[in-house]
Coordinates of C-alpha atoms in Angstrom, one line a residue:
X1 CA -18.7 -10.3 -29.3
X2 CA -18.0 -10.0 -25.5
X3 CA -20.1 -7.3 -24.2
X4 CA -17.9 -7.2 -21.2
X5 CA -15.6 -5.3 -22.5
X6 CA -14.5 -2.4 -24.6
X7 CA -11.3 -0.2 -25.9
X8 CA -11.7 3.6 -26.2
X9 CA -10.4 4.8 -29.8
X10 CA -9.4 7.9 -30.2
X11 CA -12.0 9.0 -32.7
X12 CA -14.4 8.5 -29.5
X13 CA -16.1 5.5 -31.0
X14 CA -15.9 2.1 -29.5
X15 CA -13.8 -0.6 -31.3
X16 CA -13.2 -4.1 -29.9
X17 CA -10.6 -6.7 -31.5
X18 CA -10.2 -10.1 -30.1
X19 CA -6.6 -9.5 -30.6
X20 CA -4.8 -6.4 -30.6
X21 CA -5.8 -2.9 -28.9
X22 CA -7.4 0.0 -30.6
X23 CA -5.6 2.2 -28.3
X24 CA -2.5 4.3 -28.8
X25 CA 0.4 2.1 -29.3
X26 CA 1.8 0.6 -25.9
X27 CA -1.1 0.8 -23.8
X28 CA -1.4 -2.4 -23.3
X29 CA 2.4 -2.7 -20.7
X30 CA 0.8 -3.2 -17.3
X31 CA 2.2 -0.4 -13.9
X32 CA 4.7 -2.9 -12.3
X33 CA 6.9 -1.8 -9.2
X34 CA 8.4 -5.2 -10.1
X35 CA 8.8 -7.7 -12.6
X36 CA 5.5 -10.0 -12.3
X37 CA 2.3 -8.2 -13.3
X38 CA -1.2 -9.5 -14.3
X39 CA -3.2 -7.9 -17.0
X40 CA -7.4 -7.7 -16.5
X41 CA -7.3 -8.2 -20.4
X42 CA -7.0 -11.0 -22.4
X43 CA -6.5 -11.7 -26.0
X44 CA -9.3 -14.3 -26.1
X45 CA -13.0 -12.6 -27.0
X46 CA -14.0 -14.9 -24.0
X47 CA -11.8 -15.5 -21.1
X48 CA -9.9 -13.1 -19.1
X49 CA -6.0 -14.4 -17.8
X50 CA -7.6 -14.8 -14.7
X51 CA -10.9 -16.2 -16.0
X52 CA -14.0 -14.8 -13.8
X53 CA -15.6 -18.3 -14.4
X54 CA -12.7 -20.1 -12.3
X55 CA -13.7 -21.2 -9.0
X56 CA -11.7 -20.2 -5.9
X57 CA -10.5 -23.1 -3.5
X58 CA -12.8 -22.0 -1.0
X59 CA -15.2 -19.6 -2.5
X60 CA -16.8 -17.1 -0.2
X61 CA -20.2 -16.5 1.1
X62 CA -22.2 -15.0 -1.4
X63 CA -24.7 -12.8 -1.1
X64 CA -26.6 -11.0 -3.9
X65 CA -25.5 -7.4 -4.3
X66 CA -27.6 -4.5 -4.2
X67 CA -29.3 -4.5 -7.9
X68 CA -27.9 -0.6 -7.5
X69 CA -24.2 -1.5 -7.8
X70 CA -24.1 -4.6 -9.6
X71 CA -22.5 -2.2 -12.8
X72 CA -22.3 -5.8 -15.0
X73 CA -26.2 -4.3 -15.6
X74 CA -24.9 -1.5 -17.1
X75 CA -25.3 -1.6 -20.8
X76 CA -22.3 -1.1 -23.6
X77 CA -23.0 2.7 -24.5
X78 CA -23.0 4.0 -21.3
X79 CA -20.0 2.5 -19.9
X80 CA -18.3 3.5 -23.2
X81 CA -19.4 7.3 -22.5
X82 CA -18.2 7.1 -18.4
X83 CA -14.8 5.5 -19.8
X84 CA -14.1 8.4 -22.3
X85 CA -15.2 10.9 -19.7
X86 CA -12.6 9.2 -16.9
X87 CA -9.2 9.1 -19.9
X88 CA -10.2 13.1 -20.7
X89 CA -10.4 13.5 -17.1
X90 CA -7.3 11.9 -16.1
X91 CA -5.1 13.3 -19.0
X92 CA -6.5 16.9 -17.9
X93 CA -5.9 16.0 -13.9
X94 CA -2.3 14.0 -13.9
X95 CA -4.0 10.9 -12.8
X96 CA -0.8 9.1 -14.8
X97 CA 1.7 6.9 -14.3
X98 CA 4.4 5.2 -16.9
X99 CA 4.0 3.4 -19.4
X100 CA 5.9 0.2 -19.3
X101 CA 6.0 -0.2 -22.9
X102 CA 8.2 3.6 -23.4
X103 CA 11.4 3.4 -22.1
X104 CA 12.4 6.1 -20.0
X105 CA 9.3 6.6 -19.1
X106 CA 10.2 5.7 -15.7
X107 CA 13.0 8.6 -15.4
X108 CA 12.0 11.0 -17.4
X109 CA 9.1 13.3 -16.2
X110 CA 6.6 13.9 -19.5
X111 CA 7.7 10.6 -21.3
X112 CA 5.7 8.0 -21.8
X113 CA 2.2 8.9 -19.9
X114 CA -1.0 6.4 -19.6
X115 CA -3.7 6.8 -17.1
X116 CA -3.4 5.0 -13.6
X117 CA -5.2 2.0 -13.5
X118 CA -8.9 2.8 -12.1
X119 CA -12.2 1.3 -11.7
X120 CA -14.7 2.8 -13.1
X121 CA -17.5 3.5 -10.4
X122 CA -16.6 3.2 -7.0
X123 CA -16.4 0.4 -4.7
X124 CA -19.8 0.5 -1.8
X125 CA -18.7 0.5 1.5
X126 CA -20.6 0.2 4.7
X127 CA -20.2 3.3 6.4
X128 CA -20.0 2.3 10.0
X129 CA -17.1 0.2 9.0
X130 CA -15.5 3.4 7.4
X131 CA -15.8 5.3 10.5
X132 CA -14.4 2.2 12.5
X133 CA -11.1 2.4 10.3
X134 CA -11.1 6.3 10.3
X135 CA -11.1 5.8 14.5
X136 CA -8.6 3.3 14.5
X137 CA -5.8 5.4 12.5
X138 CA -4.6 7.3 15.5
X139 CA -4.4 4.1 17.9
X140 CA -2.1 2.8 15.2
X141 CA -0.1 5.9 14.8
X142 CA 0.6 6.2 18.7
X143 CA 1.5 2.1 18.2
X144 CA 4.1 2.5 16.1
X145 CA 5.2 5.2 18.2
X146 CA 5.6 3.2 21.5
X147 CA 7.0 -0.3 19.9
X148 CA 9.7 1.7 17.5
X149 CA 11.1 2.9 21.1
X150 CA 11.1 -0.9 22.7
X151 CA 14.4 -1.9 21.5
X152 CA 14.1 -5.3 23.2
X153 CA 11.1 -6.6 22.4
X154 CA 12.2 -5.3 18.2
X155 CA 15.0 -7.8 18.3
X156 CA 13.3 -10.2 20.5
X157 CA 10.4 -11.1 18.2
X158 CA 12.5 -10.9 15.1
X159 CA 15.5 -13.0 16.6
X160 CA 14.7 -15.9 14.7
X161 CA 13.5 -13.9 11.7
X162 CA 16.9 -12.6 11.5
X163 CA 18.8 -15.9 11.0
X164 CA 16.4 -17.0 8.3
X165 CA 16.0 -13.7 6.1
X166 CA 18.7 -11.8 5.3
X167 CA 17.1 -8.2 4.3
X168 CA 15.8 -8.3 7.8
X169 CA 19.0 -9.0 9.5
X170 CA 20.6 -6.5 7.5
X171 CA 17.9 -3.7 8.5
X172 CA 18.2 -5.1 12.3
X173 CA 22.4 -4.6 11.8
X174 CA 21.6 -1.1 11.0
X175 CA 19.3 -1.0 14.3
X176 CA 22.2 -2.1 16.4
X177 CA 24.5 0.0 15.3
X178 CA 21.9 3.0 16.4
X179 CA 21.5 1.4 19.5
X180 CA 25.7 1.2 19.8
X181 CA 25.9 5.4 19.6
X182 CA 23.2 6.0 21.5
X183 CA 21.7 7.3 18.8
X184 CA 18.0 9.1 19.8
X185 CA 15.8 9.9 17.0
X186 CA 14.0 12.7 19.1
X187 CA 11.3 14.4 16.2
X188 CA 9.7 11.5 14.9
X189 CA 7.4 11.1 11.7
X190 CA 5.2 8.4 10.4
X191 CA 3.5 8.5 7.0
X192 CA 1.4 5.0 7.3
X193 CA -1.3 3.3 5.9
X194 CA -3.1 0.3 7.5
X195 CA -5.2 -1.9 5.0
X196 CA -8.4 -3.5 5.6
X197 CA -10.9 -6.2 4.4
X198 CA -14.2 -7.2 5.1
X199 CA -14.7 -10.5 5.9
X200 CA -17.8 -12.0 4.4
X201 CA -18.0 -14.7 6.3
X202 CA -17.9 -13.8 9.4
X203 CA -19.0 -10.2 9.3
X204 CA -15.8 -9.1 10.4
X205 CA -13.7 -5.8 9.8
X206 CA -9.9 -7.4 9.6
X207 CA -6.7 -5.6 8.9
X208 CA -4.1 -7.3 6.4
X209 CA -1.6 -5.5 7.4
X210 CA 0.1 -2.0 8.4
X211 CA 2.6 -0.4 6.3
X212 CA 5.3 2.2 7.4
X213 CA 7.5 2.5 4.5
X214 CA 6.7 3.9 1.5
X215 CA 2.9 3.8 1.7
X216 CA 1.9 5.0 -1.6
X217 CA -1.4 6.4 -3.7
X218 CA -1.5 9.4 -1.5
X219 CA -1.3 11.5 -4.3
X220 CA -3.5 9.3 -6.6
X221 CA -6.2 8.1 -4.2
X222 CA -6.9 12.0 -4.2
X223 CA -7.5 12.1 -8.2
X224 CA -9.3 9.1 -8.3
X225 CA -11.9 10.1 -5.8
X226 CA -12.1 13.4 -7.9
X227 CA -12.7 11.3 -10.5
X228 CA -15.5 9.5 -9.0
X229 CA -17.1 12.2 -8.2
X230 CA -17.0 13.9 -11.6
X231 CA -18.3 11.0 -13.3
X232 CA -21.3 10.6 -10.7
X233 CA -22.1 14.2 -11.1
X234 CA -22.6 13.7 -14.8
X235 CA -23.8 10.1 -15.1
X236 CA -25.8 9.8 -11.4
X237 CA -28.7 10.7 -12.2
X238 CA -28.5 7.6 -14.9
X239 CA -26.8 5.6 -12.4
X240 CA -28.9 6.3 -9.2
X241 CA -26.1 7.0 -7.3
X242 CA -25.0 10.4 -5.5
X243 CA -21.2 12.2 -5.7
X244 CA -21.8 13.4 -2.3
X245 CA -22.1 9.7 -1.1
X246 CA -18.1 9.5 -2.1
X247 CA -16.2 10.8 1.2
X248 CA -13.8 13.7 0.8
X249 CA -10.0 12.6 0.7
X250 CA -7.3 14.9 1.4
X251 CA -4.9 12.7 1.8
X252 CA -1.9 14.2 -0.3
X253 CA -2.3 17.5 1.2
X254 CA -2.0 15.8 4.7
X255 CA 1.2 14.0 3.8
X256 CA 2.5 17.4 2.6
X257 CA 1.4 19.0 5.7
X258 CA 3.0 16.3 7.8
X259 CA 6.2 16.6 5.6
X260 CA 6.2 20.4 6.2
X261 CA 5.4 20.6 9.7
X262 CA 8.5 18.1 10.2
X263 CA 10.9 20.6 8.2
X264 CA 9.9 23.3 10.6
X265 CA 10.6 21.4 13.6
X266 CA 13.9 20.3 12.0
X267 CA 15.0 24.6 12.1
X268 CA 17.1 24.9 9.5
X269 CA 15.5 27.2 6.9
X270 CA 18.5 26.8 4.4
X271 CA 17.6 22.5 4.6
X272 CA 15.9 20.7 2.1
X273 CA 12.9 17.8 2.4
X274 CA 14.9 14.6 -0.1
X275 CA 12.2 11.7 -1.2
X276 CA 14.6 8.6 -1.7
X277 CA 13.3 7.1 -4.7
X278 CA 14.0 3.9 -7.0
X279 CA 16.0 4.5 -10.1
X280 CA 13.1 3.4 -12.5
X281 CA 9.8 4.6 -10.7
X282 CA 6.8 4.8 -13.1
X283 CA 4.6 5.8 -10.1
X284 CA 6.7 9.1 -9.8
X285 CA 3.7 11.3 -10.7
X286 CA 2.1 10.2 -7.1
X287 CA 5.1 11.2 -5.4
X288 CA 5.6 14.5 -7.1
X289 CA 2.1 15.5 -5.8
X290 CA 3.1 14.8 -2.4
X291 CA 6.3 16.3 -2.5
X292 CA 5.2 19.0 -4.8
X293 CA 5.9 21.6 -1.7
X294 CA 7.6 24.6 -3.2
X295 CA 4.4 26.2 -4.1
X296 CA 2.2 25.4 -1.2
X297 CA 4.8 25.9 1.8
X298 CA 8.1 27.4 0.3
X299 CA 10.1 24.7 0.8
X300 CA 12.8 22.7 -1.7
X301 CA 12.4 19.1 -2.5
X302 CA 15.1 16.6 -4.1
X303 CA 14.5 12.8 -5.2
X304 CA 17.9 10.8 -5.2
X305 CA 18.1 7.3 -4.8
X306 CA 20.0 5.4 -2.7
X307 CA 22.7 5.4 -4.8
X308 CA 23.1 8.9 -5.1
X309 CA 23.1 9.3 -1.3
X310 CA 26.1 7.1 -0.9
X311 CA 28.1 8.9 -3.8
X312 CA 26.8 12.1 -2.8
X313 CA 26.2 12.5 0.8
X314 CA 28.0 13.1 4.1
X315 CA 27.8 14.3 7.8
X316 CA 29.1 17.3 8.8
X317 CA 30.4 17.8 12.2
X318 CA 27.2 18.5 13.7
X319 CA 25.4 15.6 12.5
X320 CA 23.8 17.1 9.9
X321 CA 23.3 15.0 6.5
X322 CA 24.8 16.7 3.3
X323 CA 24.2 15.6 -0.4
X324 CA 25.9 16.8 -3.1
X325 CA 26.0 20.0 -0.9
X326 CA 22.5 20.5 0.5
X327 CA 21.6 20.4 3.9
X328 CA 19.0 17.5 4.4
X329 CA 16.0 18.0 7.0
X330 CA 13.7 15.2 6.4
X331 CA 14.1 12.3 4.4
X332 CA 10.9 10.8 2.9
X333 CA 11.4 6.7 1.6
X334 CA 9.8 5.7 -1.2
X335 CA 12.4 3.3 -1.9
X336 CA 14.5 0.7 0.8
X337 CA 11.7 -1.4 1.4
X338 CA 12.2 -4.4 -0.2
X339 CA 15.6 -6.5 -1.2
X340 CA 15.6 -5.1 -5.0
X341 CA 16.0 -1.8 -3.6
X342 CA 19.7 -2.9 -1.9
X343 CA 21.1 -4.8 -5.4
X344 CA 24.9 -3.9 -4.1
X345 CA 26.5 -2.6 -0.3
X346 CA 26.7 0.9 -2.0
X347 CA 23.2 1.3 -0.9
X348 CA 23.5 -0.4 2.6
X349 CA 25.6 2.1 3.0
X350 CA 23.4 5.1 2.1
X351 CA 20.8 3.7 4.4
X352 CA 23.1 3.6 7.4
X353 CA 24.4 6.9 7.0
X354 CA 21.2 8.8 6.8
X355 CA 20.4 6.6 10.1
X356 CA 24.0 7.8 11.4
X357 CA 22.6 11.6 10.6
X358 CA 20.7 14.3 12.4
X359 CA 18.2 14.4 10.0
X360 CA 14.6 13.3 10.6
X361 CA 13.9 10.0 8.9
X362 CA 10.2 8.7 7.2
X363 CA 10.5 6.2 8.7
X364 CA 13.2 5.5 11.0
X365 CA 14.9 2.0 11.3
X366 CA 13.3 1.4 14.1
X367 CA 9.6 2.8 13.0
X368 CA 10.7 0.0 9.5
X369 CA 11.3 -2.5 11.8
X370 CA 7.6 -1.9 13.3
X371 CA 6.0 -2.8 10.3
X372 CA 7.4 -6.0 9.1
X373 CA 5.3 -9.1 8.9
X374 CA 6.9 -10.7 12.0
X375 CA 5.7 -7.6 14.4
X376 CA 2.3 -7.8 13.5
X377 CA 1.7 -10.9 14.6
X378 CA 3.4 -10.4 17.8
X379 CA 1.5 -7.6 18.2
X380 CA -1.6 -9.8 18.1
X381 CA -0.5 -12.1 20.7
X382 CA -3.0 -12.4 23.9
X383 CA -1.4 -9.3 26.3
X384 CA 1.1 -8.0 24.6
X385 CA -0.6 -4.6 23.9
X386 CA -2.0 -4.8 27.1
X387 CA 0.9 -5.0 29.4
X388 CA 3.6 -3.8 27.3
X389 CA 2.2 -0.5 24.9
X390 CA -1.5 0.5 25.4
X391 CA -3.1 1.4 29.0
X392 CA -6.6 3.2 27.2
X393 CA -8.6 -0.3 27.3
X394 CA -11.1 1.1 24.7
X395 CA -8.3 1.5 22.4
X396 CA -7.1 -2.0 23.1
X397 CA -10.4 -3.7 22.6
X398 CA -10.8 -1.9 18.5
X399 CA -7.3 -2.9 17.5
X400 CA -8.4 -6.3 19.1
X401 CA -11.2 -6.0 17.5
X402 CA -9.8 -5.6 13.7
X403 CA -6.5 -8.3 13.8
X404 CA -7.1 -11.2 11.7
X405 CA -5.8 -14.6 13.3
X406 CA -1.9 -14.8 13.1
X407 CA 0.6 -17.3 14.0
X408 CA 4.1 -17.9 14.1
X409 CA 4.9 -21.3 12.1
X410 CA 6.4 -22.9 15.4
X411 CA 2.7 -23.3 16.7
X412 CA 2.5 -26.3 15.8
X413 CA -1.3 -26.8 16.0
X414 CA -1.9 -24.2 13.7
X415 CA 1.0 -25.3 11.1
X416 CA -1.1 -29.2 11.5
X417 CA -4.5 -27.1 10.5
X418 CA -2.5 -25.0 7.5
X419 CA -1.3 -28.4 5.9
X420 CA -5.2 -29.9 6.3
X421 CA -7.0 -26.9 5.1
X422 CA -4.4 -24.8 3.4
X423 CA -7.2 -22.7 1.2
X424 CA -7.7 -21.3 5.0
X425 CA -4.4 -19.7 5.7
X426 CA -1.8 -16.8 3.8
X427 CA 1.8 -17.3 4.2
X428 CA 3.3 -14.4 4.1
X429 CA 7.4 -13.4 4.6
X430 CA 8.9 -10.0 5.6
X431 CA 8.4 -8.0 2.3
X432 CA 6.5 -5.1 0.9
X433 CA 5.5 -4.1 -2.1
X434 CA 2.7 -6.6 -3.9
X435 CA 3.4 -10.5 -5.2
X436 CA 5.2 -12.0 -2.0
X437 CA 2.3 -14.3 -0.3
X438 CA 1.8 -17.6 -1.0
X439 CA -1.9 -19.3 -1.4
X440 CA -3.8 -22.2 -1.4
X441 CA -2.1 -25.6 -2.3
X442 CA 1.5 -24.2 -2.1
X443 CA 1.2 -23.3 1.8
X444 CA 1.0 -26.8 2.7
X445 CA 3.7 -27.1 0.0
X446 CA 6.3 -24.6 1.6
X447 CA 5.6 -26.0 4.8
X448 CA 6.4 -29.4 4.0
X449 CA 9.4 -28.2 1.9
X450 CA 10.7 -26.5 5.0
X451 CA 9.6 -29.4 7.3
X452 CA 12.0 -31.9 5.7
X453 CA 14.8 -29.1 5.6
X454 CA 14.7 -28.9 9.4
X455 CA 16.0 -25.6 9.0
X456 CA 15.8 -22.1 10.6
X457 CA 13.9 -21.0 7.3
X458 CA 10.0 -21.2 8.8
X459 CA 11.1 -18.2 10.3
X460 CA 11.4 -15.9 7.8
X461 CA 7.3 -16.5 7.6
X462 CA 4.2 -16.2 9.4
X463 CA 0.6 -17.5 8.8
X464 CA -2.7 -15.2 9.0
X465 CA -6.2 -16.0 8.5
X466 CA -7.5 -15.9 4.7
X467 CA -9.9 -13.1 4.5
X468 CA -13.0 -13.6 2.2
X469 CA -14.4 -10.5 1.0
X470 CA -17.9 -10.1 -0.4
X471 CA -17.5 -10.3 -4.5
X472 CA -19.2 -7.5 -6.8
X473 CA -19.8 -7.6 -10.5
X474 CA -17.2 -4.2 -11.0
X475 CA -15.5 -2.3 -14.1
X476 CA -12.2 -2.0 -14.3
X477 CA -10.1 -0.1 -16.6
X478 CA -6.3 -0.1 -17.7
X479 CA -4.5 0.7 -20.9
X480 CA -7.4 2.6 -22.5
X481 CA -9.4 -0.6 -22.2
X482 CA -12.6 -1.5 -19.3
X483 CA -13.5 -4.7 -18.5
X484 CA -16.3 -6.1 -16.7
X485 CA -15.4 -8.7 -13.8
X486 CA -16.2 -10.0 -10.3
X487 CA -13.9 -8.3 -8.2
X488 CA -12.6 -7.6 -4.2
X489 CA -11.6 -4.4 -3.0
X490 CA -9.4 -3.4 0.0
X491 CA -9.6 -0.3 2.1
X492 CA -6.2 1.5 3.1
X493 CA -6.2 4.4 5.8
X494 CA -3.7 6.5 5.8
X495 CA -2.4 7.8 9.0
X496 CA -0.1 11.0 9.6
X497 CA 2.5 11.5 13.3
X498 CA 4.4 13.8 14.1
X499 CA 6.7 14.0 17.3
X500 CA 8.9 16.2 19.0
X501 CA 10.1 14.5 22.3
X502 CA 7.0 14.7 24.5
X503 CA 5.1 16.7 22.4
X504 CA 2.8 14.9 19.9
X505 CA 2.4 17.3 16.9
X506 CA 0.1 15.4 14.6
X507 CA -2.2 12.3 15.1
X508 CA -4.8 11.5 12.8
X509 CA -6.1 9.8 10.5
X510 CA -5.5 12.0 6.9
X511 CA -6.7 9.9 4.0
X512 CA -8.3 6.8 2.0
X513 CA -7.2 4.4 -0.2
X514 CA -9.5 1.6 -2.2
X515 CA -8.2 -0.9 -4.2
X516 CA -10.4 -3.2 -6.2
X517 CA -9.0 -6.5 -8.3
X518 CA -10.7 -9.2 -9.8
X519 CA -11.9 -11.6 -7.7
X520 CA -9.8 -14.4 -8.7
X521 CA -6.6 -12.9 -8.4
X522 CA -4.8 -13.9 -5.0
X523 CA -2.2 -10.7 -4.8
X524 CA -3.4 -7.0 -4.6
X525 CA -0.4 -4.3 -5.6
X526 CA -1.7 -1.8 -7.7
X527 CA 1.8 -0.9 -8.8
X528 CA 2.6 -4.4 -9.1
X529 CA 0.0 -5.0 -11.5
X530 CA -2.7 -6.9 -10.1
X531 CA -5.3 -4.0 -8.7
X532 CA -6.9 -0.9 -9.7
X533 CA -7.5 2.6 -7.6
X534 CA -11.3 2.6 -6.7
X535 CA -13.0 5.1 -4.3
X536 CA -15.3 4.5 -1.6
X537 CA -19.7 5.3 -1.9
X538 CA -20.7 5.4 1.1
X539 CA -24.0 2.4 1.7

């Protein structure tokens, strides 16, 4: 019997099968903001789908971890008794997301609940490194700021992105078009979150990349540090480890504070705050604690999807946005980040009309445009922060500091060096949302595809720098089940702005996310099915 892993029944006593769950029926449908999603549980007694023993193409630097976390040590019972104690605690707590497996349990509120997908003990993290992140939140914040407002170098870095991908052309159409009216968005909001791995290797602290659409887990990375701390309190002692070593994350009631401080500004007290959701959103229950205002600062929230706001929505004479007869003040997008979310011009629509209105938008087309793939590495280029956005050179040298190596694909040097050693490189193209980068032996196969196309194509990608994180024996648990593996984790800051004209209203850094996956799994989406939620101890 594998010892690595184990199903909670619902008597409380521990059952394992090699082949079927002990859990409720249906636990066993994997979170999936799209189709593909990868399961940390397989139906062999011995291998996992993405067997721990498989060697990576170049495996990392290893270095023993501290005998303190290495939770593989921890024996059967125990684990068993922290796993029951994190399912009561998330049933009791809304730590829940959809199960795949019920069908409306992606539109119906109440239908269909499992817990999120969690590690069991949190992820250590060297604390100077946390601070480093926390400090860099508000340089990022004012970033995005400064290059949403440089209309020329936006279309001038993604020129040749937009002949080769089509969602970002349509998204730069929509940017035109603002630019055509005049149109100024003068109270601005960001809701980001910039992600983060160590680099074993070379001891450095890299971002992966910074997201200004639809940055998720606010609501969840909340709960799951609760969680963490609940189960250290009763199980530390055991453990050696200290709840108070977890950091304290507020970031949902930062979002909402952002989101309400933006309605005021708006002035219209009769206006409501409308999230733009997907039609089928099994993650809802971490955007209902965001946008779970009424209570907390009197203020009416709607979720309609894109859809909706073209069937339902106008603007009135005075540029304000109507749908289905409420007056819109801030519109919050959890949905309109990736091609899916656009499947006919019904939706293209909705998007360019909310851009067309008076109301404040989270984000903007131009603050979207900011984080795509193609900006970042721009961004990165020798002296573009310092003579076209950033004057404070301490500020310049951390951002420096934390971007990985990117390139566009027309360097040909470094397209040469990704066909030799492609296990070095990520490709990534302009998306969002989990399952979209491309490893190992198929880089040098997309570039030589591409190559003997002689098309405009290599520019819907760009190349970064693989980052190899130190590897931990971890626990991870989905469906009811934990397994033991050798896993990665990668640290999110969440980041909160608020403008109105001059006046900066909000900068800071509000917030953590940590997400931990097994080791040998190159993607990273929680809600795409290849991560877990994880908290940060403090080492």
């Amino acid at each position: 019997m594998d010892a690595g892993f184990g199903c909670v029944a619902c008597s409380g006593t521990t059952r394992f099968s090699a082949y079927k769950s002990t859990t409720f029926p249906g636990f066993f449908s994997t979170l999936g903001r799209h189709s593909q999603s990868v399961s940390f549980f397989s139906s062999s007694p011995k291998l996992t789908i993405m067997s721990q023993c498989e060697p990576l193409t170049l495996a990392p630097v290893q270095h023993s971890p501290s005998p303190l976390f290495d939770y593989h040590r921890l024996d059967q019972q125990l684990l068993h008794a922290i796993a029951y104690d994190a399912l009561v605690w998330s049933s009791l707590h809304g730590f829940l997301v959809g199960d795949k497996s019920v069908q409306r349990s992606g539109s119906v509120p109440g239908v269909g609940l499992v817990h999120a997908p969690v590690a069991l003990l949190p992820a250590p993290f060297p604390e100077n490194q946390w601070r480093e992140a926390c400090e860099l939140a508000p340089i990022f914040n004012e970033l995005v700021d400064r290059v949403s407002l440089d209309a020329t170098f936006l279309r001038e870095s993604l020129s040749r992105t937009k002949k080769a991908d089509e969602f970002t052309s349509r998204l730069l159409d929509i940017h035109s078009k603002m630019l055509q009216i005049n149109k100024k968005e003068e109270i601005r909001l960001g809701l980001h979150r910039s992600d983060y791995m160590l680099d074993e290797k070379t001891k450095s602290f890299l971002q992966i990349e910074l997201n200004t659409i639809s940055s998720s887990f606010a609501g969840h990375s909340n709960l799951v540090t609760e969680l963490h701390r609940y189960i250290l309190a009763r199980h530390g002692k055991l453990l050696g480890l200290y709840s108070k070593r977890i950091p304290a994350n507020n970031a949902v009631n930062q979002y909402a504070e952002a989101l309400a401080k933006a309605w005021s500004e708006y002035n219209n007290p009769r206006a409501v705050i409308m999230i733009v959701v997907q039609t089928e959103e099994r993650n809802m229950y971490d955007q209902h604690f965001v946008s779970a205002l009424y209570n907390t600062h009197n203020i009416t929230t709607v979720r309609k999807t894109l859809a909706e706001v073209d069937q339902e929505g106008e603007i009135l004479p005075d540029g304000t946005l109507s749908v289905d007869g409420q007056a819109i003040a801030v519109i919050y997008f959890r949905a309109g980040y990736t091609p899916v979310d656009y499947p006919s011009e019904s939706e293209w629509r909705a998007r360019l009309l909310m851009e067309q209105s008076s109301a404040i938008k989270c984000p903007s087309i131009s603050y979207h445009l900011v984080g795509t793939k193609k900006i970042q590495q721009e961004l990165a280029k020798p002296g573009v922060l310092e003579i076209r956005f950033l004057e404070n050179k301490d500020d310049i040298a951390k951002l420096r500091k934390c971007f990985a190596g990117l390139w566009s694909l027309d360097d040909s040097n470094i397209v040469r060096k990704a066909i030799e050693r492609p296990e070095l490189f990520v490709m990534k193209p302009q998306r969002e949302g989990g399952g979209n980068n491309i490893y190992g032996d198929d880089v040098r196969e997309t570039i030589l595809k591409l190559q003997k196309a002689d098309s405009q194509e290599d520019a819907a990608y760009i190349l970064m720098q693989r980052i190899f994180p130190t590897i931990s024996g971890a626990v991870l648990m989905r469906n009811g089940c934990w397994h033991k593996d050798r896993a990665i984790s990668e640290l999110g800051i969440f980041g909160t702005y608020l403008r109105n004209k001059d006046r900066v209203i909000i900068n800071k850094q509000s917030g953590y996310l940590m997400r931990t996956k097994i080791s040998s799994s190159d993607e990273g989406g929680v809600a795409a099915g290849f991560a877990v939620l994880d908290s940060v101890y403090m080492t």
